[in-house]
PDB file of C-alpha atoms and ligand atoms in Angstrom:
ATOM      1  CA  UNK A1179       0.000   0.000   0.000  1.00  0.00           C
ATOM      2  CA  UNK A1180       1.458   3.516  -1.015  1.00  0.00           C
ATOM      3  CA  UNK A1181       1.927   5.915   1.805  1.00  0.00           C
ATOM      4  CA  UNK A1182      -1.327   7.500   2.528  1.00  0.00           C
ATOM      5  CA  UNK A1183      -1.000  11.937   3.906  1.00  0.00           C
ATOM      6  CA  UNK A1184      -3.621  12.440   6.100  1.00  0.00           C
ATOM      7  CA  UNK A1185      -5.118  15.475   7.709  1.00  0.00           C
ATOM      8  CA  UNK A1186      -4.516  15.872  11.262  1.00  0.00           C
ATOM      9  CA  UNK A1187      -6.733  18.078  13.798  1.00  0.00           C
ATOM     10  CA  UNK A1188      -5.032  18.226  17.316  1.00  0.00           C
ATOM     11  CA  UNK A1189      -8.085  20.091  19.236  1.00  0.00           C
ATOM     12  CA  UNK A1190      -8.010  21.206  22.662  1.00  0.00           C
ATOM     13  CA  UNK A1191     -11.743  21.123  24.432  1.00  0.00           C
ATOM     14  CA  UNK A1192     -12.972  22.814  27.188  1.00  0.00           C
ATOM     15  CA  UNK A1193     -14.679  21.180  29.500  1.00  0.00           C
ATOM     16  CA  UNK A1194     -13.615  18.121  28.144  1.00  0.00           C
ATOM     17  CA  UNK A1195     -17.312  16.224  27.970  1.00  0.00           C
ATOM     18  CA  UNK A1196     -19.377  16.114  26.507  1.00  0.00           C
ATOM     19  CA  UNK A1197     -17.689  18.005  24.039  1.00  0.00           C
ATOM     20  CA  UNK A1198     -15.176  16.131  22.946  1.00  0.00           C
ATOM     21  CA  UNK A1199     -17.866  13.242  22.281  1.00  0.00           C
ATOM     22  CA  UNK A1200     -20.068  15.193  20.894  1.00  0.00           C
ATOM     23  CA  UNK A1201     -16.995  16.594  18.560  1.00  0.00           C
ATOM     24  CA  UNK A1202     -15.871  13.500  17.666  1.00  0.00           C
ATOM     25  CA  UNK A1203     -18.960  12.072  16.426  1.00  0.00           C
ATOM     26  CA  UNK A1204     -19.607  15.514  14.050  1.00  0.00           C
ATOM     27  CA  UNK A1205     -16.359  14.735  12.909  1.00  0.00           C
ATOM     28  CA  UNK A1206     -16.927  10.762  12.023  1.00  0.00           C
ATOM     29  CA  UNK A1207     -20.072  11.945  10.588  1.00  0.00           C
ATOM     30  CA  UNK A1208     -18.188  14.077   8.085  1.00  0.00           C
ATOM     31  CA  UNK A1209     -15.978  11.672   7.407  1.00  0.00           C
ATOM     32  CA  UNK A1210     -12.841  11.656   9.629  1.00  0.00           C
ATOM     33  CA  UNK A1211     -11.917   8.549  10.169  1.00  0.00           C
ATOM     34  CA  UNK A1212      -9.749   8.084  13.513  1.00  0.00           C
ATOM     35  CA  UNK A1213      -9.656   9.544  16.650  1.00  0.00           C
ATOM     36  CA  UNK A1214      -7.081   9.490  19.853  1.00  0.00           C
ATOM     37  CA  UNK A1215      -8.377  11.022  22.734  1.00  0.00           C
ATOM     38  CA  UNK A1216      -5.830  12.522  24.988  1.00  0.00           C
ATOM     39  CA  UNK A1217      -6.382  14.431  28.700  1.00  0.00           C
ATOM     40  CA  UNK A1218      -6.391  18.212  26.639  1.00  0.00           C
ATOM     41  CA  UNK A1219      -9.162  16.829  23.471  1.00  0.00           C
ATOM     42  CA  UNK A1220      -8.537  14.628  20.625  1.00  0.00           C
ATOM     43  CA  UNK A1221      -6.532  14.355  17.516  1.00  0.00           C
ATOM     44  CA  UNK A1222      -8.635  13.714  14.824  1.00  0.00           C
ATOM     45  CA  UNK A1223      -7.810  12.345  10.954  1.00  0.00           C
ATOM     46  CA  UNK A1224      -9.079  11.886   7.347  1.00  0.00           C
ATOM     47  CA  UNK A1225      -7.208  11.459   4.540  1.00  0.00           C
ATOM     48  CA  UNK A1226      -6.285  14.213   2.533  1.00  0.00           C
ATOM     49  CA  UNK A1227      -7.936  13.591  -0.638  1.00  0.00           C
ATOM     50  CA  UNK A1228     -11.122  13.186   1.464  1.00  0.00           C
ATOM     51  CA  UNK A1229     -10.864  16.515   3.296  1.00  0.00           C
ATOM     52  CA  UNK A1230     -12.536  19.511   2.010  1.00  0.00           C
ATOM     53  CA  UNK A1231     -11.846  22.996   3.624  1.00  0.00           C
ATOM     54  CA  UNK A1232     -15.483  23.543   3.910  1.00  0.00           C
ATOM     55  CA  UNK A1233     -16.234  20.110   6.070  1.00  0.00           C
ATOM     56  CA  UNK A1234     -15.515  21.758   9.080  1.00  0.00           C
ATOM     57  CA  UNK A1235     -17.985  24.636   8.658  1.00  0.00           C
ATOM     58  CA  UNK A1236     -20.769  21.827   9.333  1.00  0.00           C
ATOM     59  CA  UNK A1237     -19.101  20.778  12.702  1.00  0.00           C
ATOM     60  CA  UNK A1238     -21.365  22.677  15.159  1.00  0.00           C
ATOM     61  CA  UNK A1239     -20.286  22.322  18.358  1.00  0.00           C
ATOM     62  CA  UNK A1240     -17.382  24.700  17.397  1.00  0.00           C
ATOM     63  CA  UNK A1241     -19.494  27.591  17.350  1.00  0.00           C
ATOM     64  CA  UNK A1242     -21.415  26.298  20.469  1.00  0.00           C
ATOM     65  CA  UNK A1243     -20.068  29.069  23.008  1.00  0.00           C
ATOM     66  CA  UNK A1244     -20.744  26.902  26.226  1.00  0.00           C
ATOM     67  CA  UNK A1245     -17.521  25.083  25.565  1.00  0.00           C
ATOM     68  CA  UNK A1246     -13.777  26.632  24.202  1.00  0.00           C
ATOM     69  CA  UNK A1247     -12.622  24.431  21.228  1.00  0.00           C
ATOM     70  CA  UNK A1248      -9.088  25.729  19.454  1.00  0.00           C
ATOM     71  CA  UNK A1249      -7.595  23.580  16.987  1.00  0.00           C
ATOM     72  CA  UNK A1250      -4.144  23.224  15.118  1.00  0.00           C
ATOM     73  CA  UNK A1251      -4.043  21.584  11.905  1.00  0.00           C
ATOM     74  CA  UNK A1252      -0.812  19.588   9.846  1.00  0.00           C
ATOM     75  CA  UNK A1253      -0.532  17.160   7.248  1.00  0.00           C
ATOM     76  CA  UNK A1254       1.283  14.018   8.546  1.00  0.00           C
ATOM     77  CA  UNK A1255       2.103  10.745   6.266  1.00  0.00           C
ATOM     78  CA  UNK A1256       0.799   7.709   7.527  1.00  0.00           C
ATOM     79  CA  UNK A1257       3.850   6.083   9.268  1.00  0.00           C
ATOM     80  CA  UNK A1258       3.948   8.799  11.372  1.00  0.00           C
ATOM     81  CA  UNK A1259       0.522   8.119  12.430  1.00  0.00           C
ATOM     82  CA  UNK A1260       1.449   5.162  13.035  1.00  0.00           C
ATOM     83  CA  UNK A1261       4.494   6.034  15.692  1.00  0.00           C
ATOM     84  CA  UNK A1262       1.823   8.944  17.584  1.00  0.00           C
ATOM     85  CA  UNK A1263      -0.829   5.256  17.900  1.00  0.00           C
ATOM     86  CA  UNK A1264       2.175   3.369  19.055  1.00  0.00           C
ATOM     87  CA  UNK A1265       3.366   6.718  21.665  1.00  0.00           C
ATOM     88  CA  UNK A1266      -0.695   6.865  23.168  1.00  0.00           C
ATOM     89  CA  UNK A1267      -1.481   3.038  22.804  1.00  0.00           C
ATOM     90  CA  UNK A1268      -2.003   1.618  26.511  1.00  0.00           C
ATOM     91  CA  UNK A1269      -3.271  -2.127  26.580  1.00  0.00           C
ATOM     92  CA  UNK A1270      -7.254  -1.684  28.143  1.00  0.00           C
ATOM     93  CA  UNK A1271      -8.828  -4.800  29.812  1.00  0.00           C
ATOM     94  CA  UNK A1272     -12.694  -5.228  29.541  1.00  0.00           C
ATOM     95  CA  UNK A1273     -14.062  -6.899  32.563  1.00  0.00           C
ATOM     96  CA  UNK A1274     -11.894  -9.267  34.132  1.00  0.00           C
ATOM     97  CA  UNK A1275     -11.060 -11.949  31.151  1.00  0.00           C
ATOM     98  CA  UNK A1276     -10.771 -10.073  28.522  1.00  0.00           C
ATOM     99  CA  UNK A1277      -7.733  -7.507  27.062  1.00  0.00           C
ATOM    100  CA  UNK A1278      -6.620  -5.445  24.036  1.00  0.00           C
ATOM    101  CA  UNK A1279      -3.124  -4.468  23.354  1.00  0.00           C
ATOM    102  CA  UNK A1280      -0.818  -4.022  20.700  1.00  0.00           C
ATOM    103  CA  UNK A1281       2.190  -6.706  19.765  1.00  0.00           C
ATOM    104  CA  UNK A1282       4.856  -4.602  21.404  1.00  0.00           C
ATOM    105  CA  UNK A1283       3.038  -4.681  25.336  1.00  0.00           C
ATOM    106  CA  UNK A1284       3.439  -8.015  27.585  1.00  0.00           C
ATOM    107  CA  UNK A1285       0.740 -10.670  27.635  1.00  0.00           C
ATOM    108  CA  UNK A1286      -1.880 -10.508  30.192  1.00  0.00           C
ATOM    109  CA  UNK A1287      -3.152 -13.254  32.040  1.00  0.00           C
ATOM    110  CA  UNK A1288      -6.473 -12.992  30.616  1.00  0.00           C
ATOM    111  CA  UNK A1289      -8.701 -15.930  28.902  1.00  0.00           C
ATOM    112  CA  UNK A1290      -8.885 -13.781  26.011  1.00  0.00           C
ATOM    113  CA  UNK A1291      -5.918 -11.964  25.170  1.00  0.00           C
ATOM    114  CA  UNK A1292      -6.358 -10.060  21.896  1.00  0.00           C
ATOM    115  CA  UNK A1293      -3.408  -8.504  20.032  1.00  0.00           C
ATOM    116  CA  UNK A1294      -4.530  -5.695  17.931  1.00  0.00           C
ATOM    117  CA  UNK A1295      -2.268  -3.415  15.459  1.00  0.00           C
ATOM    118  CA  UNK A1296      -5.084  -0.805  14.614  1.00  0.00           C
ATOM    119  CA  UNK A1297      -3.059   1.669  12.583  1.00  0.00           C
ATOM    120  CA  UNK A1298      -5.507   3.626  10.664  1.00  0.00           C
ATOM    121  CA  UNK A1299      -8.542   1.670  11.605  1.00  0.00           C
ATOM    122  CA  UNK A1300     -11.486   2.016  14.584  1.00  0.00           C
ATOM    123  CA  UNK A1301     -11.574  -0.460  17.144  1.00  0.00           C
ATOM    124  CA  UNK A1302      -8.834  -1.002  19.840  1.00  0.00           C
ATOM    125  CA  UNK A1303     -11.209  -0.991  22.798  1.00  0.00           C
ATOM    126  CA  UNK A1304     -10.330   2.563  24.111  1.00  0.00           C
ATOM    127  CA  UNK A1305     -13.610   4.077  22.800  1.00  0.00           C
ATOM    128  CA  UNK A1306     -16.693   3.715  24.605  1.00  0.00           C
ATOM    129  CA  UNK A1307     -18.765   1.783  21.939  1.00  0.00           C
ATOM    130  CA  UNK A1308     -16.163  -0.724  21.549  1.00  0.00           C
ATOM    131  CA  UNK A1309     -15.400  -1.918  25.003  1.00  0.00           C
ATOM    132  CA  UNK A1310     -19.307  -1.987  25.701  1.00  0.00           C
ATOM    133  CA  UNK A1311     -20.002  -4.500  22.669  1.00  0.00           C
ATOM    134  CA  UNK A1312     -16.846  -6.646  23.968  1.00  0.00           C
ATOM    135  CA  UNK A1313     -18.542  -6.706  27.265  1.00  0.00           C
ATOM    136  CA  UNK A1314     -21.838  -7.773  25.641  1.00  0.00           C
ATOM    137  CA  UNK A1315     -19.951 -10.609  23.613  1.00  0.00           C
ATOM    138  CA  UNK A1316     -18.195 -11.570  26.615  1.00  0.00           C
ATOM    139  CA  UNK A1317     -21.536 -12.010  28.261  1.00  0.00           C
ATOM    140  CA  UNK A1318     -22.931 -13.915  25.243  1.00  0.00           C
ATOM    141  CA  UNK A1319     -22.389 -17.214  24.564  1.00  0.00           C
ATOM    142  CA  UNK A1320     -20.986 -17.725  21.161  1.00  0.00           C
ATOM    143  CA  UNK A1321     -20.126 -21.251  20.973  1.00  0.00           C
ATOM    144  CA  UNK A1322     -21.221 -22.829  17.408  1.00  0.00           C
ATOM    145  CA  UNK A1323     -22.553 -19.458  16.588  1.00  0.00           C
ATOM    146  CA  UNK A1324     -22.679 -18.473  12.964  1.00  0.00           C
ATOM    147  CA  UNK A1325     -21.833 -14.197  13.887  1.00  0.00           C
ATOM    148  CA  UNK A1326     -21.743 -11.535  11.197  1.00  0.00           C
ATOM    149  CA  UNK A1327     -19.611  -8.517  12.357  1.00  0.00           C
ATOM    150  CA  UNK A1328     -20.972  -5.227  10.188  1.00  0.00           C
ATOM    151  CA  UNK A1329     -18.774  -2.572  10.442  1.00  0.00           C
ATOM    152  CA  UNK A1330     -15.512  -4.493  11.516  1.00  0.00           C
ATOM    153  CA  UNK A1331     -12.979  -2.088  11.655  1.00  0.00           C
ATOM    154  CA  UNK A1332      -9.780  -3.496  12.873  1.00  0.00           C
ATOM    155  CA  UNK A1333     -11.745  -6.839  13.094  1.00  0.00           C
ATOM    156  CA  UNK A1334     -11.815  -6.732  17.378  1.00  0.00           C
ATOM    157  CA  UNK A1335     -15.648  -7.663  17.995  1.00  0.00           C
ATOM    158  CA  UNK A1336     -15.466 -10.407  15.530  1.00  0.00           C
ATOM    159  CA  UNK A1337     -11.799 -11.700  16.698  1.00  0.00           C
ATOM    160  CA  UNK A1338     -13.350 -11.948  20.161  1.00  0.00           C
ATOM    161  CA  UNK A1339     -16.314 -13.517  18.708  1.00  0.00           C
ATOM    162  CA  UNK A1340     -14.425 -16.228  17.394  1.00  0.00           C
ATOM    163  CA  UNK A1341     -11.854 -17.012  20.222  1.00  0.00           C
ATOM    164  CA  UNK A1342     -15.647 -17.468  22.198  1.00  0.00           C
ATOM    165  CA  UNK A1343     -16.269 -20.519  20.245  1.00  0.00           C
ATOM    166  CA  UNK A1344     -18.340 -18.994  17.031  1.00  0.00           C
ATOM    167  CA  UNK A1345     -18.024 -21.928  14.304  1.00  0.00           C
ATOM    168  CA  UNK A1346     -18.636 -19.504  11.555  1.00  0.00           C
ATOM    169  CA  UNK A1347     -17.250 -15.701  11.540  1.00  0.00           C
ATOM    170  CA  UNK A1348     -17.782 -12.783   8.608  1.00  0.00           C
ATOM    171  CA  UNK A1349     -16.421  -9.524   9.131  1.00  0.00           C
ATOM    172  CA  UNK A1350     -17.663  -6.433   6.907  1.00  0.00           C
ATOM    173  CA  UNK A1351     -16.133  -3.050   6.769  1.00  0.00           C
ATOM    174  CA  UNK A1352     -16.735  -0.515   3.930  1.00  0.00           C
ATOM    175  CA  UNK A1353     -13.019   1.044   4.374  1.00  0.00           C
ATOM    176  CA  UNK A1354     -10.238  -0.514   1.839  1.00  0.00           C
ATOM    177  CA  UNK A1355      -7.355   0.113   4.842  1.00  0.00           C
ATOM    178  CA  UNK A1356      -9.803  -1.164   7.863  1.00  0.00           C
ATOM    179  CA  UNK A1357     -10.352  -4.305   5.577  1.00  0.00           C
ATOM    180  CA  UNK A1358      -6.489  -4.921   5.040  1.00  0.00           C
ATOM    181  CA  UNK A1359      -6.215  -4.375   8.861  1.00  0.00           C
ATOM    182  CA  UNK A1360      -9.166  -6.691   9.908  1.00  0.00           C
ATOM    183  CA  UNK A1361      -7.227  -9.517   7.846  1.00  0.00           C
ATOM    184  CA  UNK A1362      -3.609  -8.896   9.595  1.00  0.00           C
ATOM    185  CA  UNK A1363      -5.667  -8.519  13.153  1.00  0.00           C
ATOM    186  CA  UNK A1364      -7.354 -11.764  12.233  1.00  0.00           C
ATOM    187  CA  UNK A1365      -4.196 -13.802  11.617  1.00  0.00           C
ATOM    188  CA  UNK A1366      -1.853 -11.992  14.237  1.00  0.00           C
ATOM    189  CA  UNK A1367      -4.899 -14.202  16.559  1.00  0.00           C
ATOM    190  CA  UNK A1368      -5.042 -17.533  15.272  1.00  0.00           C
ATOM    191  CA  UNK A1369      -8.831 -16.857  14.730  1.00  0.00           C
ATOM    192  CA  UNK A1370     -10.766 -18.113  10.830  1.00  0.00           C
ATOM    193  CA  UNK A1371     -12.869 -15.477  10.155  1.00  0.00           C
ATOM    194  CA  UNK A1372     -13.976 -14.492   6.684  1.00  0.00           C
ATOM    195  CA  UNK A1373     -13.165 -10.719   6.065  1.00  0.00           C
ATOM    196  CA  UNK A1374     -14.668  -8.184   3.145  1.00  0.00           C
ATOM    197  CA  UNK A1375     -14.753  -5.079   1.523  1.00  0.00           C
ATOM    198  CA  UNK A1376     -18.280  -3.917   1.575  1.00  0.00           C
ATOM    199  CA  UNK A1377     -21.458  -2.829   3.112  1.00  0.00           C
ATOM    200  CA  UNK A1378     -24.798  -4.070   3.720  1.00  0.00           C
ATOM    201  CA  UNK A1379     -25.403  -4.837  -0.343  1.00  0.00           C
ATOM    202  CA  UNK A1380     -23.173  -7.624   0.888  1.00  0.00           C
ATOM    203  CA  UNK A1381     -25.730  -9.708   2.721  1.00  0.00           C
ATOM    204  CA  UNK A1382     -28.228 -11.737   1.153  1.00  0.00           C
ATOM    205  CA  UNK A1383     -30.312 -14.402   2.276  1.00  0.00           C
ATOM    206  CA  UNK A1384     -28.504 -17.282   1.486  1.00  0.00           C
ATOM    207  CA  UNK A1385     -26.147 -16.638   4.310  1.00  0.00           C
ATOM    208  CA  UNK A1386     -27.940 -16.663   7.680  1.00  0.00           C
ATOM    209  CA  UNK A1387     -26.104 -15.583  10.960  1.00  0.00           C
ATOM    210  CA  UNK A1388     -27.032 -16.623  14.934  1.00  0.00           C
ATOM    211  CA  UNK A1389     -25.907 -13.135  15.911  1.00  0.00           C
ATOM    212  CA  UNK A1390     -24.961  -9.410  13.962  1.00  0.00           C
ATOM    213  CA  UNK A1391     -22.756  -7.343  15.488  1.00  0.00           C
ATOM    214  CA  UNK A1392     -22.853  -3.680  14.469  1.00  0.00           C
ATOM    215  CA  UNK A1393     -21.017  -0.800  15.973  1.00  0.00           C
ATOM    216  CA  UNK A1394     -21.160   2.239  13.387  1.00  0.00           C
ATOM    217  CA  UNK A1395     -23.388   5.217  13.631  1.00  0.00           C
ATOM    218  CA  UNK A1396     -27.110   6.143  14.170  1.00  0.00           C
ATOM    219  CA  UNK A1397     -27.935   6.860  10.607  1.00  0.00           C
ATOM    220  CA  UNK A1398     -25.845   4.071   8.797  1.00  0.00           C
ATOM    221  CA  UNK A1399     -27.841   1.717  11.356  1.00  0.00           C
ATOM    222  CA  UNK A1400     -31.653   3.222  11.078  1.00  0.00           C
ATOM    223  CA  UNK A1401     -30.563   2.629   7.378  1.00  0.00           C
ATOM    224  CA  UNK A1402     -29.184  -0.754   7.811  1.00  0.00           C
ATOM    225  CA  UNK A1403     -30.761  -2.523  10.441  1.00  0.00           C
ATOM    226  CA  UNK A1404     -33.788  -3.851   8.253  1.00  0.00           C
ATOM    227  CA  UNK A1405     -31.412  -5.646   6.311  1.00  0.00           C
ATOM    228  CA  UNK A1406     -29.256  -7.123   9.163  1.00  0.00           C
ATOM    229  CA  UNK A1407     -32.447  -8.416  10.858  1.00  0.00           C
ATOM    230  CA  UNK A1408     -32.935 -10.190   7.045  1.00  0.00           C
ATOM    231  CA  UNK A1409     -30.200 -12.153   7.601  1.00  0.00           C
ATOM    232  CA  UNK A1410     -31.224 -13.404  10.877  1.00  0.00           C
ATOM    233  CA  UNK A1411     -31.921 -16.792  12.048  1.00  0.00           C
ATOM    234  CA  UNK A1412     -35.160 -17.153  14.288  1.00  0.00           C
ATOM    235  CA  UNK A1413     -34.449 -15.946  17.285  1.00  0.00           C
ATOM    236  CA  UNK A1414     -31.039 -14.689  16.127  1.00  0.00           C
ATOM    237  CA  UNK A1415     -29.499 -11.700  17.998  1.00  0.00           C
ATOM    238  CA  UNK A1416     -28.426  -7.923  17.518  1.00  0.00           C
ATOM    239  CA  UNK A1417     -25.971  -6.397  19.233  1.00  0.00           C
ATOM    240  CA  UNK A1418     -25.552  -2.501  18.238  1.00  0.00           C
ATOM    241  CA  UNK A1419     -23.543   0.280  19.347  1.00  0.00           C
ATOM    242  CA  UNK A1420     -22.162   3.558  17.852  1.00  0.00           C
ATOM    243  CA  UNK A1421     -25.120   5.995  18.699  1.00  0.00           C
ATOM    244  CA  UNK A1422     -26.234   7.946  22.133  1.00  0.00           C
ATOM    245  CA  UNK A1423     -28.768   7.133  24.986  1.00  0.00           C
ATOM    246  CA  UNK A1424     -30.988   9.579  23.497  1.00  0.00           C
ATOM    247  CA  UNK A1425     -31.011   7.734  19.983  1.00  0.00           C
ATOM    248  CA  UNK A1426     -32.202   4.501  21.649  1.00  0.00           C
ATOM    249  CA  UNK A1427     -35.841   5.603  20.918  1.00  0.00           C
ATOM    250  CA  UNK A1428     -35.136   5.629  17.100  1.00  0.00           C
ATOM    251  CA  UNK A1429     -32.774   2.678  16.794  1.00  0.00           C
ATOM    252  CA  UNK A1430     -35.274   0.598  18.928  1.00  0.00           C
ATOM    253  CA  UNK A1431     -38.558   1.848  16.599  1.00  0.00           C
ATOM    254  CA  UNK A1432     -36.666   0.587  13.001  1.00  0.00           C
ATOM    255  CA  UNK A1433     -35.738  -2.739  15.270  1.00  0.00           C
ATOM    256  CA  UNK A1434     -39.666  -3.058  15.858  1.00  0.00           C
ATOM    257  CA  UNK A1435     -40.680  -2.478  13.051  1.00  0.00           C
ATOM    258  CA  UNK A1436     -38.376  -6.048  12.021  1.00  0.00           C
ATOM    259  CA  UNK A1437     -39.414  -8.040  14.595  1.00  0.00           C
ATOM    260  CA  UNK A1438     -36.946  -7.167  17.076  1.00  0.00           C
ATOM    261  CA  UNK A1439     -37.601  -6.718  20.542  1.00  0.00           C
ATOM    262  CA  UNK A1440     -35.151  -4.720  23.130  1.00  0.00           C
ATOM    263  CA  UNK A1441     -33.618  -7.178  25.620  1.00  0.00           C
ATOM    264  CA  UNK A1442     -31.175  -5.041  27.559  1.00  0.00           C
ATOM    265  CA  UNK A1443     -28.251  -1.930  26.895  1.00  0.00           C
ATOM    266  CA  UNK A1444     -25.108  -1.110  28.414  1.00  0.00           C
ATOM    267  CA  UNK A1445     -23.834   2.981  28.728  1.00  0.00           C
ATOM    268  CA  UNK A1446     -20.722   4.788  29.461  1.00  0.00           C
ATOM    269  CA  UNK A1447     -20.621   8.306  28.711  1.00  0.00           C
ATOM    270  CA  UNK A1448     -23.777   8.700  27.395  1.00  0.00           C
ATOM    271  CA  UNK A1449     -23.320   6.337  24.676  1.00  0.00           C
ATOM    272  CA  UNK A1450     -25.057   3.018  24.680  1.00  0.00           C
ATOM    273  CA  UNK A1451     -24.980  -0.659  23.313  1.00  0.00           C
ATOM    274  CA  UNK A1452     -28.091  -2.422  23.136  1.00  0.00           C
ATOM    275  CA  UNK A1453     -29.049  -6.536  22.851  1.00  0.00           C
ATOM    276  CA  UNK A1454     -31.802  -6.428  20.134  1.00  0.00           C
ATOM    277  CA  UNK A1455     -33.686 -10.420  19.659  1.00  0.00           C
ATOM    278  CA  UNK A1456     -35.836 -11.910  17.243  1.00  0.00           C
TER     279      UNK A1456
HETATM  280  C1  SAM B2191     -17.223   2.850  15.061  1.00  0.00           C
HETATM  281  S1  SAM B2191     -16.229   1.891  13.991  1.00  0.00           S
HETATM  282  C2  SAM B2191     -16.350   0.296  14.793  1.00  0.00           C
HETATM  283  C3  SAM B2191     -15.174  -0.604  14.592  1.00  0.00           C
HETATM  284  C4  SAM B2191     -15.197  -1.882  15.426  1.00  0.00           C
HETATM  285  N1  SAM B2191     -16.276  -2.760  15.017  1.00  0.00           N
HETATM  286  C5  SAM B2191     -15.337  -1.558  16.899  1.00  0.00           C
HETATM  287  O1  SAM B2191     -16.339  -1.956  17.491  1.00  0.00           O
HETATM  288  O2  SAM B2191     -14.443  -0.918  17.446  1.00  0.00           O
HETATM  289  C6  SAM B2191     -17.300   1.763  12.595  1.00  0.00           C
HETATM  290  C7  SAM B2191     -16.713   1.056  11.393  1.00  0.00           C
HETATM  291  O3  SAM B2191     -17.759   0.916  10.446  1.00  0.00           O
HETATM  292  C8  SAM B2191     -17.246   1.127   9.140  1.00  0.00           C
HETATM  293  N2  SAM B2191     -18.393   1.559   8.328  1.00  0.00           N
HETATM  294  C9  SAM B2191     -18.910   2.797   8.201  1.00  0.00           C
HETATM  295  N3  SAM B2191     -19.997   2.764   7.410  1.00  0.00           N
HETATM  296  C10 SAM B2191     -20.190   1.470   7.051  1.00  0.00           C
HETATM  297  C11 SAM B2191     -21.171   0.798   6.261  1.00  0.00           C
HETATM  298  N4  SAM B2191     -22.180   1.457   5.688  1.00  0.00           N
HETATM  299  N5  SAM B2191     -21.054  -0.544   6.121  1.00  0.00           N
HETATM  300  C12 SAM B2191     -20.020  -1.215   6.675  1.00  0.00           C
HETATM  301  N6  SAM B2191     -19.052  -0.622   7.416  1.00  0.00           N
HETATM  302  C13 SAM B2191     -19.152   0.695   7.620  1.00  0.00           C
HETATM  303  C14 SAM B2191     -16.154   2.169   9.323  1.00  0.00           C
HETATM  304  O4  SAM B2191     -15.206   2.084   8.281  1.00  0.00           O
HETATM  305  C15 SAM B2191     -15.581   1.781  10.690  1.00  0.00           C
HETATM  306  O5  SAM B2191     -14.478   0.908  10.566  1.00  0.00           O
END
């Protein structure tokens, strides 16, 4: 892969939160793609032949005076993104059995000890969303499961997933480099799971899954959901994250309305997962 420049935001926030949530989900919205939160804001990225000048101009909570955003902006080539990860990277353990870290930190003793090299890609536990749909697959029982993971990232729900006994893992994710990642994650742990380039046109009803896994964003999902619920068994499961307590209302009325009943959520921070059955 060539060497990618990418756009990088370093943006102090004050009061941190809910700011810097609420900043970081404009900015995903828009299309920046990674995020690393620090104790001053978050440095945000998107490649440079997806930024446009006038993105940032629909990013509202910088004119919202109750909180003091500044921002400096620098191109940086990928590697060096790379080196910042590696500088801000601690290894995060979600309840008692379960860890992410990177190659370089010591192994845990954990029952599930997952090695993740995220570069570019979402997913290495530290955000919110992430560690709460671990939890709920930690809390799951996966073994034999057939589990389609929508929105895979660096491939972390569905790696977990599979080291949990699923007999039959697919991981999805619409982003060329989080695809490439996904497949390095998945063999740096041992784990089969099938990995592809795509989005929901994907599915079809030949393949049937016990349980989707979906962690993106409220609209992709409201859009989405009626064709993850196609593609599952009878009383097949949804686990969804990526969207606020106060979207729970909308993301539970589009589950309704395809046969899918709210069975529990999770919350840190104001954002929620949610357990979604048939
Ligand atoms: C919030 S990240 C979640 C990553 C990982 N599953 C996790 O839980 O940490 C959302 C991912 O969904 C991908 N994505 C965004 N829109 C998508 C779509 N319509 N279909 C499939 N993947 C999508 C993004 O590229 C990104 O990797």
């Amino acid at each position: 892969m060539e060497n990618t420049i990418y756009i990088e935001y370093s943006f102090t926030v004050l009061p941190l939160q809910p700011a810097t949530d609420i900043l970081i989900a404009e900015l995903g919205e828009v299309g920046f793609e990674s995020f690393v939160e620090n104790e001053t804001g978050v440095q945000a990225y998107i490649q440079k032949e997806e930024f446009e000048e006038g993105m940032m101009g629909s990013i509202d909570i910088l004119k919202n005076t109750d909180f003091t955003i500044s921002f400096e902006k620098k191109e940086i080539e990928q590697e060096n993104w790379n080196a910042t990860w590696e500088a801000n990277f601690n290894p995060i353990l979600v309840g008692e059995e379960c860890s992410v870290r990177a190659p370089f930190h010591e192994k845990p003793q954990v029952t599930y000890d997952i090695v993740i090299e995220p570069k570019m890609s979402f997913g290495t536990g530290h955000h919110e969303t992430t560690h709460m749909m671990l939890q709920m697959i930690i809390d799951h029982d996966f073994e034999g499961k057939s589990v389609l993971d929508m929105g895979s990232g660096t491939g972390v729900l569905a790696i977990l997933a599979a080291m949990k006994g699923a007999a039959n893992v697919e991981a999805i994710d619409i982003d060329n480099w989080c695809y490439h990642n996904a497949v390095e994650n998945v063999e740096r742990n041992k784990v089969q799971i099938s990995v592809f380039e795509g989005d929901v046109s994907l599915l079809n009803s030949d393949k049937m899954y016990d349980v989707v896994l979906a962690n993106i964003n409220r609209n992709i999902l409201i859009n989405d959901i009626p064709a993850y619920a196609k593609c599952l068994k009878p009383n097949g499961i949804l686990f969804v994250s990526g969207f606020y307590e106060d979207d729970i209302f909308a993301i539970s009325e589009i589950c309704n309305s395809c046969g899918l009943k709210f069975e529990k959520n999770i919350s840190r921070n104001n954002w929620v997962a949610v357990k979604y059955v048939f």
